[in-house]
Coordinates of C-alpha atoms in Angstrom, one line a residue:
M136 CA 151.3 17.0 61.7
M137 CA 153.0 19.3 58.5
A138 CA 155.1 16.0 58.0
Q139 CA 152.1 13.6 57.9
A140 CA 150.0 16.5 55.3
L141 CA 153.6 15.6 53.7
A142 CA 152.7 12.0 53.0
L143 CA 149.5 12.2 52.0
A144 CA 151.2 14.3 49.6
R145 CA 153.5 12.1 48.5
Q146 CA 150.4 9.3 48.1
G147 CA 148.3 11.4 46.2
A148 CA 152.0 12.0 43.9
E149 CA 151.9 8.4 43.4
A150 CA 148.1 8.4 42.6
G151 CA 149.2 11.1 40.0
E152 CA 147.6 13.6 41.3
V153 CA 149.2 16.9 42.1
P154 CA 151.2 16.3 45.8
M155 CA 149.3 17.8 48.1
G156 CA 147.8 16.9 51.4
A157 CA 146.0 17.7 54.6
V158 CA 145.2 16.9 58.3
V159 CA 142.4 18.3 60.1
V160 CA 143.4 17.7 63.7
V161 CA 141.0 19.1 67.4
R162 CA 142.6 18.3 70.8
G163 CA 145.5 16.6 69.2
E164 CA 144.1 13.6 67.5
V165 CA 143.6 13.7 63.6
I166 CA 140.2 13.9 62.8
G167 CA 140.2 13.9 58.8
Q168 CA 142.9 13.7 56.3
G169 CA 143.3 13.8 52.5
F170 CA 145.6 14.1 49.5
N171 CA 144.6 15.5 46.1
Q172 CA 142.1 13.9 44.3
P173 CA 140.1 15.9 41.4
L174 CA 142.0 14.1 38.4
G175 CA 140.8 10.2 39.6
A176 CA 137.0 11.6 41.1
Q177 CA 136.8 13.5 37.8
D178 CA 136.1 16.3 41.2
P179 CA 137.1 19.6 40.3
T180 CA 136.2 19.8 44.8
A181 CA 138.1 16.8 45.6
H182 CA 141.5 19.7 46.9
A183 CA 143.2 17.8 49.7
E184 CA 141.1 20.5 52.4
I185 CA 137.9 19.5 50.9
V186 CA 139.0 15.8 51.6
A187 CA 139.8 16.1 55.1
L188 CA 137.4 18.6 56.1
R189 CA 134.7 16.5 54.6
Q190 CA 136.4 13.6 56.5
A191 CA 136.4 15.5 59.7
C192 CA 132.4 16.4 59.3
R193 CA 131.3 13.4 59.5
Q194 CA 134.0 12.2 62.1
A195 CA 132.4 15.3 64.3
G196 CA 128.8 14.4 63.7
N197 CA 128.5 18.6 62.7
Y198 CA 129.5 20.7 59.7
R199 CA 130.9 22.9 61.9
L200 CA 134.7 22.0 63.5
P201 CA 135.1 24.6 66.1
G202 CA 138.6 24.4 67.9
A203 CA 139.7 22.2 64.4
T204 CA 143.0 23.0 63.2
V205 CA 143.8 22.1 59.5
Y206 CA 147.5 21.5 58.2
V207 CA 148.3 21.6 54.9
T208 CA 151.3 21.7 52.1
L209 CA 149.9 24.8 49.9
E210 CA 148.7 27.7 50.6
P211 CA 144.8 27.1 50.5
C212 CA 143.0 28.3 47.1
L213 CA 140.1 30.9 47.4
M214 CA 137.2 27.4 47.5
C215 CA 139.1 25.9 50.4
V216 CA 139.6 28.9 52.3
G217 CA 136.0 29.8 52.0
A218 CA 135.1 25.9 53.2
M219 CA 136.8 26.9 55.8
V220 CA 135.3 30.2 57.0
H221 CA 131.8 28.3 56.4
A222 CA 133.1 25.1 58.7
R223 CA 134.9 27.9 61.5
I224 CA 137.8 26.2 62.2
S225 CA 140.1 27.8 64.8
R226 CA 143.5 27.5 62.8
L227 CA 145.0 26.7 59.4
V228 CA 149.0 25.9 59.3
Y229 CA 150.3 25.7 55.3
G230 CA 153.6 24.8 53.7
A231 CA 154.4 26.9 51.2
A232 CA 153.0 29.6 49.6
D233 CA 150.9 29.9 46.4
P234 CA 151.5 33.3 44.4
K235 CA 149.1 32.5 42.0
V236 CA 146.2 31.0 43.3
G237 CA 146.7 31.1 47.4
A238 CA 143.7 33.0 48.5
V239 CA 144.9 33.2 52.8
R240 CA 145.6 36.9 51.8
L241 CA 142.3 37.8 50.0
A242 CA 140.5 36.2 53.0
A243 CA 142.5 38.7 55.6
E244 CA 141.7 41.4 53.7
L245 CA 137.6 40.6 53.8
A246 CA 137.7 40.0 57.1
D247 CA 139.7 43.4 58.0
R248 CA 137.2 45.2 55.9
H249 CA 134.6 42.6 58.3
T250 CA 132.6 41.0 55.3
L251 CA 133.4 37.2 56.1
N252 CA 131.8 36.2 59.4
H253 CA 134.1 34.0 60.9
R254 CA 138.4 34.8 60.9
F255 CA 140.8 32.0 61.7
A256 CA 144.5 31.9 62.5
V257 CA 147.3 31.7 60.2
T258 CA 150.4 30.3 60.2
G259 CA 152.3 30.1 56.9
G260 CA 156.2 28.3 56.2
V261 CA 155.9 25.0 58.2
L262 CA 157.9 23.1 56.2
G263 CA 157.3 24.8 53.2
D264 CA 160.5 24.7 51.6
E265 CA 159.7 20.8 51.2
A266 CA 156.4 20.9 50.3
G267 CA 157.1 23.7 47.5
A268 CA 160.0 21.5 46.3
L269 CA 157.5 17.9 46.0
L270 CA 155.7 20.5 44.1
R271 CA 158.3 22.0 41.6
D272 CA 159.1 18.0 40.8
Y273 CA 156.3 16.7 40.2
F274 CA 155.2 19.4 37.8
K275 CA 159.0 18.8 36.6
I276 CA 158.8 15.5 35.9
R277 CA 154.8 15.8 34.2
R278 CA 156.9 18.4 31.6
D279 CA 159.7 16.1 31.1
K280 CA 157.4 13.6 30.6
G281 CA 155.0 16.0 27.9
G282 CA 152.1 16.5 30.2
G283 CA 149.3 18.6 29.5
S284 CA 148.1 21.6 31.2
D285 CA 145.5 20.2 32.7
V286 CA 146.5 20.4 36.1

């Protein structure tokens, strides 16, 4: 499933977006997928995870996704982790760690303090080298082209 998320990330990069992809799976079936779209959609919430969760919820006919696993190429930000908590996913699998805005550690700390009403299992580092290289290459190309700091 992470390979599918990476393919989506590449699709996003081709569309000029930061290369991140996400897949939502329930009982072995993909029910949602997406890549980053904030630039094209002019929507700061159009992260890959949010796009995939929205599609999965529509497919499930419910805003809750018990039993779901989210596969995403980069450690999710606080907004995306919050959406996963609200969706009641069961598991998160991510590729590359994000030391700047990754919020998995923060969510675990909040859950340990019993301030979150839902917890989910987390596995990090799955195809993390490939996911990290995809992001590094994307930003190197943007820097080399003189791209702005809007992403």
